[in-house]
XYZ file of C-alpha atoms in Angstrom:
350
model
C -9.718 -13.405 19.926
C -8.736 -9.944 20.914
C -11.424 -7.180 21.880
C -11.021 -4.450 18.952
C -11.635 -0.952 20.234
C -12.411 1.336 16.908
C -11.690 4.992 17.870
C -12.183 8.113 15.487
C -10.085 10.451 15.842
C -11.053 14.478 14.803
C -9.214 16.785 16.690
C -5.608 15.396 17.799
C -5.026 17.772 20.635
C -8.760 17.440 22.482
C -8.136 13.402 21.925
C -4.574 13.293 22.795
C -5.432 10.835 25.702
C -6.882 8.269 23.388
C -3.317 8.468 20.937
C -1.292 7.994 24.175
C -3.273 5.205 24.955
C -2.152 3.667 21.500
C 1.072 4.233 22.360
C 0.953 2.487 25.626
C -0.507 -0.502 23.517
C 2.282 -0.606 21.376
C 4.753 -0.210 24.134
C 3.195 -2.906 25.876
C 3.591 -5.255 22.579
C 0.118 -4.762 21.163
C -1.155 -4.037 17.644
C -2.861 -0.719 16.693
C -4.034 -0.280 13.165
C -3.470 3.435 12.114
C -4.185 5.917 8.798
C -1.641 7.069 6.403
C -1.958 8.902 3.533
C -1.538 5.956 1.274
C -3.013 3.107 3.026
C -3.965 2.039 6.494
C -1.097 0.206 8.384
C -1.255 -2.321 11.592
C 1.238 -1.176 14.052
C 3.432 -2.772 16.580
C 6.459 -1.771 18.434
C 9.246 -2.141 15.370
C 11.985 -2.870 18.100
C 10.018 -5.843 19.239
C 10.685 -9.237 18.159
C 7.515 -10.751 19.541
C 5.485 -7.870 18.843
C 6.607 -7.922 14.902
C 5.905 -11.679 14.880
C 2.182 -11.050 16.260
C 1.735 -8.571 12.955
C 2.454 -11.721 10.814
C 0.218 -14.185 12.907
C -2.866 -11.373 12.422
C -1.856 -11.006 8.873
C -1.393 -14.571 7.960
C 1.857 -13.107 6.426
C 5.000 -15.246 5.777
C 7.479 -14.217 7.927
C 10.177 -13.745 5.416
C 8.282 -10.736 4.274
C 10.219 -7.558 5.665
C 8.138 -5.001 7.462
C 8.319 -1.171 6.934
C 8.953 0.580 10.238
C 7.091 4.101 10.613
C 8.503 6.963 12.337
C 7.488 10.563 13.139
C 10.262 12.387 11.691
C 14.232 12.108 10.706
C 15.280 11.767 14.276
C 13.030 8.722 14.702
C 14.653 7.189 11.873
C 17.995 7.425 13.550
C 16.949 5.241 16.380
C 16.742 2.135 13.594
C 19.430 3.228 10.770
C 22.957 2.678 11.434
C 23.875 5.653 8.945
C 21.753 7.747 6.889
C 24.281 8.240 3.575
C 24.037 11.505 1.691
C 21.370 10.463 -1.286
C 19.044 9.228 1.723
C 19.317 12.350 3.845
C 18.351 14.352 0.216
C 15.618 11.897 -0.375
C 14.451 12.658 3.428
C 14.746 16.432 3.012
C 12.657 16.514 -0.160
C 9.972 13.759 0.451
C 9.629 13.113 3.811
C 6.833 13.417 5.337
C 5.507 11.589 2.376
C 4.878 8.168 0.411
C 8.547 7.474 0.429
C 10.263 4.413 1.938
C 14.120 4.380 2.393
C 16.075 1.253 2.969
C 19.176 1.643 5.068
C 21.741 -0.272 7.061
C 19.838 -1.525 10.331
C 21.048 -1.125 13.672
C 21.656 -4.416 15.868
C 18.459 -3.264 18.070
C 16.225 -3.777 14.970
C 15.383 -7.673 15.327
C 15.259 -10.071 12.201
C 12.034 -10.231 12.467
C 11.440 -6.499 11.541
C 13.474 -7.338 8.483
C 12.860 -10.935 7.492
C 16.155 -11.593 8.562
C 17.934 -8.974 5.780
C 20.529 -6.841 7.322
C 18.737 -3.338 6.220
C 15.499 -1.455 7.457
C 13.343 -0.039 5.585
C 11.874 3.248 7.057
C 9.210 5.797 6.042
C 7.522 9.344 7.437
C 3.903 9.291 6.542
C 2.504 12.813 5.597
C -0.399 12.345 7.788
C -1.016 14.820 11.024
C -2.790 11.734 13.201
C -0.680 9.081 12.299
C 2.713 11.021 12.939
C 1.009 11.978 16.347
C 0.402 8.723 17.079
C 3.838 7.511 16.112
C 5.164 10.331 18.731
C 2.981 8.864 21.754
C 4.475 5.470 20.839
C 8.197 6.507 21.222
C 9.437 3.596 19.153
C 9.578 3.002 15.239
C 6.444 1.315 14.789
C 6.134 -1.592 12.393
C 3.087 -0.820 9.949
C 2.457 -3.080 6.898
C -1.238 -2.884 5.498
C -3.657 -3.600 7.721
C -5.087 -6.819 5.639
C -5.245 -10.051 5.816
C -2.161 -11.541 3.401
C -2.801 -11.420 -0.509
C -5.700 -9.402 -0.011
C -6.289 -5.343 -1.274
C -5.145 -2.936 0.998
C -7.559 -0.869 3.309
C -8.073 2.489 2.856
C -10.643 3.312 5.034
C -11.515 2.175 8.730
C -14.553 0.356 7.781
C -12.324 -2.022 5.222
C -9.834 -2.471 8.148
C -12.429 -3.836 10.521
C -13.612 -6.396 7.600
C -10.176 -7.958 8.167
C -8.948 -7.163 11.323
C -11.422 -6.870 13.894
C -10.554 -9.400 16.503
C -7.041 -9.372 15.278
C -5.781 -5.965 16.752
C -5.967 -4.108 20.261
C -6.968 -0.827 18.612
C -8.398 0.785 14.998
C -7.401 4.467 14.806
C -9.841 5.685 12.284
C -8.252 8.936 10.655
C -10.432 8.826 7.483
C -9.876 7.959 4.190
C -6.495 7.654 2.892
C -6.256 10.310 0.106
C -3.522 8.552 -2.151
C -4.503 5.150 -1.769
C -1.482 2.958 -3.036
C 1.556 2.188 -0.690
C 4.509 4.226 -0.760
C 7.581 3.673 -3.206
C 10.453 1.729 -1.691
C 13.938 2.599 -3.208
C 17.207 1.429 -1.777
C 20.588 3.842 -2.439
C 23.523 3.049 -5.002
C 26.820 4.264 -4.431
C 26.774 6.678 -7.709
C 24.149 8.929 -6.096
C 21.164 7.363 -7.446
C 18.416 5.169 -6.223
C 16.889 1.672 -7.161
C 12.934 1.417 -6.884
C 11.989 -1.663 -5.331
C 8.724 -1.019 -5.277
C 6.851 1.730 -6.860
C 4.328 3.977 -5.287
C 3.526 7.676 -4.699
C 6.944 8.913 -5.387
C 7.333 8.698 -9.226
C 10.359 7.752 -11.103
C 10.215 11.455 -12.584
C 9.878 12.868 -8.886
C 13.190 11.154 -8.093
C 15.139 12.234 -10.808
C 14.145 15.555 -9.541
C 16.485 14.812 -6.698
C 19.160 12.185 -7.726
C 20.664 11.759 -11.283
C 20.400 8.158 -11.614
C 16.837 6.279 -10.979
C 16.586 2.507 -11.686
C 14.031 0.018 -11.354
C 14.901 -3.358 -9.875
C 15.412 -6.198 -12.046
C 12.324 -8.240 -10.468
C 10.181 -5.277 -11.556
C 11.371 -5.220 -14.998
C 11.626 -9.220 -15.578
C 9.317 -10.361 -12.873
C 11.711 -12.863 -12.022
C 14.342 -13.255 -9.098
C 13.741 -12.717 -5.434
C 12.207 -9.212 -4.626
C 14.056 -7.199 -1.925
C 11.003 -4.893 -0.612
C 8.061 -5.252 1.485
C 5.163 -6.369 -0.124
C 6.634 -7.680 -3.361
C 7.726 -11.315 -2.128
C 4.081 -13.073 -2.446
C 0.924 -12.924 -4.435
C -0.588 -9.367 -3.019
C -3.455 -6.871 -3.637
C -5.943 -9.842 -5.264
C -9.788 -9.856 -4.813
C -11.678 -12.931 -4.057
C -12.473 -13.396 -7.876
C -10.374 -13.648 -10.786
C -9.529 -10.681 -12.521
C -8.615 -9.290 -16.377
C -7.111 -5.862 -16.890
C -7.280 -4.578 -20.153
C -5.319 -1.157 -20.891
C -5.494 1.203 -24.113
C -7.940 3.702 -25.930
C -11.455 3.747 -24.603
C -12.961 2.518 -27.821
C -10.417 -0.626 -28.044
C -10.516 -1.240 -24.075
C -14.672 -1.208 -24.523
C -14.634 -3.647 -27.607
C -12.024 -6.038 -25.705
C -14.098 -5.980 -22.347
C -17.100 -6.540 -24.484
C -15.516 -9.558 -26.018
C -14.551 -10.908 -22.645
C -18.092 -9.875 -20.729
C -19.886 -11.943 -23.726
C -17.534 -14.970 -23.073
C -18.312 -15.291 -19.458
C -22.109 -14.568 -19.735
C -21.876 -17.488 -22.312
C -20.274 -19.540 -19.559
C -22.883 -18.455 -17.404
C -20.660 -16.680 -14.893
C -21.444 -13.155 -13.108
C -19.476 -10.176 -13.897
C -18.137 -7.179 -12.199
C -16.473 -4.273 -13.544
C -14.045 -1.932 -12.292
C -13.575 0.605 -14.920
C -13.526 4.538 -16.000
C -17.170 6.621 -16.289
C -16.441 6.058 -19.976
C -16.009 2.382 -20.518
C -18.528 1.917 -18.092
C -21.508 3.439 -19.971
C -21.421 1.063 -22.517
C -21.686 -1.777 -19.797
C -24.829 -2.976 -17.543
C -24.240 -0.981 -14.135
C -25.022 -3.981 -12.038
C -22.088 -5.105 -10.339
C -20.054 -2.073 -11.258
C -17.345 0.151 -9.710
C -16.301 3.417 -11.450
C -13.363 4.373 -10.330
C -13.188 7.965 -12.135
C -12.602 9.777 -15.420
C -10.456 7.540 -17.842
C -6.785 8.652 -17.767
C -7.097 9.981 -14.421
C -4.352 7.852 -12.633
C -4.792 9.915 -9.379
C -8.345 8.764 -8.963
C -7.966 5.303 -9.863
C -4.754 5.126 -7.268
C -7.326 6.373 -4.644
C -10.202 4.210 -5.719
C -8.495 1.415 -6.879
C -8.318 -1.281 -3.489
C -11.989 0.206 -2.466
C -13.202 -1.208 -5.962
C -11.376 -4.319 -5.638
C -12.650 -4.897 -2.070
C -16.508 -3.743 -3.065
C -16.656 -7.283 -4.385
C -16.360 -9.125 -1.577
C -19.895 -7.700 -1.019
C -20.983 -7.808 -4.531
C -20.318 -11.455 -5.368
C -19.182 -11.729 -8.701
C -17.578 -15.017 -11.029
C -15.239 -12.580 -12.992
C -13.808 -8.864 -12.610
C -13.044 -7.208 -15.704
C -11.079 -4.166 -14.910
C -9.801 -1.121 -16.865
C -5.845 -0.288 -16.464
C -3.822 2.603 -17.274
C -0.275 3.164 -18.832
C 2.660 2.802 -16.904
C 3.953 6.279 -16.714
C 4.322 8.406 -13.767
C 2.013 7.058 -10.992
C 0.674 4.714 -13.355
C 3.925 2.611 -12.883
C 2.615 1.736 -9.169
C -1.137 1.106 -9.994
C -0.284 -1.138 -12.774
C 2.264 -2.617 -10.371
C -0.493 -3.503 -8.304
C -3.538 -4.304 -10.700
C -1.120 -6.822 -12.524
C -0.303 -8.727 -8.846
C -4.152 -8.331 -8.413
C -5.111 -9.968 -11.809
C -2.369 -12.795 -11.448
C -0.663 -11.373 -14.494
C -3.846 -11.288 -16.767
C -3.180 -7.617 -18.215
C -4.154 -6.983 -21.961
C -2.805 -4.083 -24.132
C -5.019 -3.006 -26.931
C -4.378 -0.353 -29.260
């Protein structure tokens, strides 16, 4: 078991030596957890096959699941990408740094262990100053999937990271809470000056449509069938310890349905946890309840979703009843995560 060093970064310049140490750990083949604007990532040298494989071991993640390589800027992307087509350049100009991952043809220097054996590589430049300072110190593209055990909710604080990763990584950089809370959008570029969304995230369909004329959803997102081509989409993911049901609709209808589910669970002698808005939560006992914000506030739900799910690891319950949201805008990413966390148990009421 590794001795994990936890460091809090509050001043990049004054604490540059710590970031340089983290960079050395990466270049030497070690593992460093780092903050981003979306979730915390577990980092390894993305050009070192053995280092990439150590991520799979730390996470308990299948090795055919590709990794995202994080870079501090466009120049960093050129270390790994064989070509950056015009559409990808437009996206970088508009959304980097930010929560957008772009799938591009890879250079031979990028190992199969980073791509899941694909001939493409997923690249992103996070919108987080501490993260990009760390990446510059590393000097190589850093493979950075979410810093959680495979299938579990992604961490948005260093405390949540330590729950899963203490003893599994060399260092954890605490850069404060992540402000978006769901992972990046992943896209691949098409030949018609358009993109296909492989995983919804912090950059919405509407935002992409402002830059490129054609935006499609990958067929596996629409049908739920086939083999996903994006990191984090191939296997069960984001799941809390207890089974969860998600209900979507107006406050009164959601409350009514959750009441029926609550009564059923209590009748079976089960303890119930609630992941709901303030308005819906007002109708239920506040024991084992996580309020994520006001009804309809997608930014609040995205920001609090994983923390809410993880809270039920400490507040042990038999069943989780959750309130979802419509799938417009950021809601597409939120409901993608909630559906996976609930194993598809989503009820629409209206």
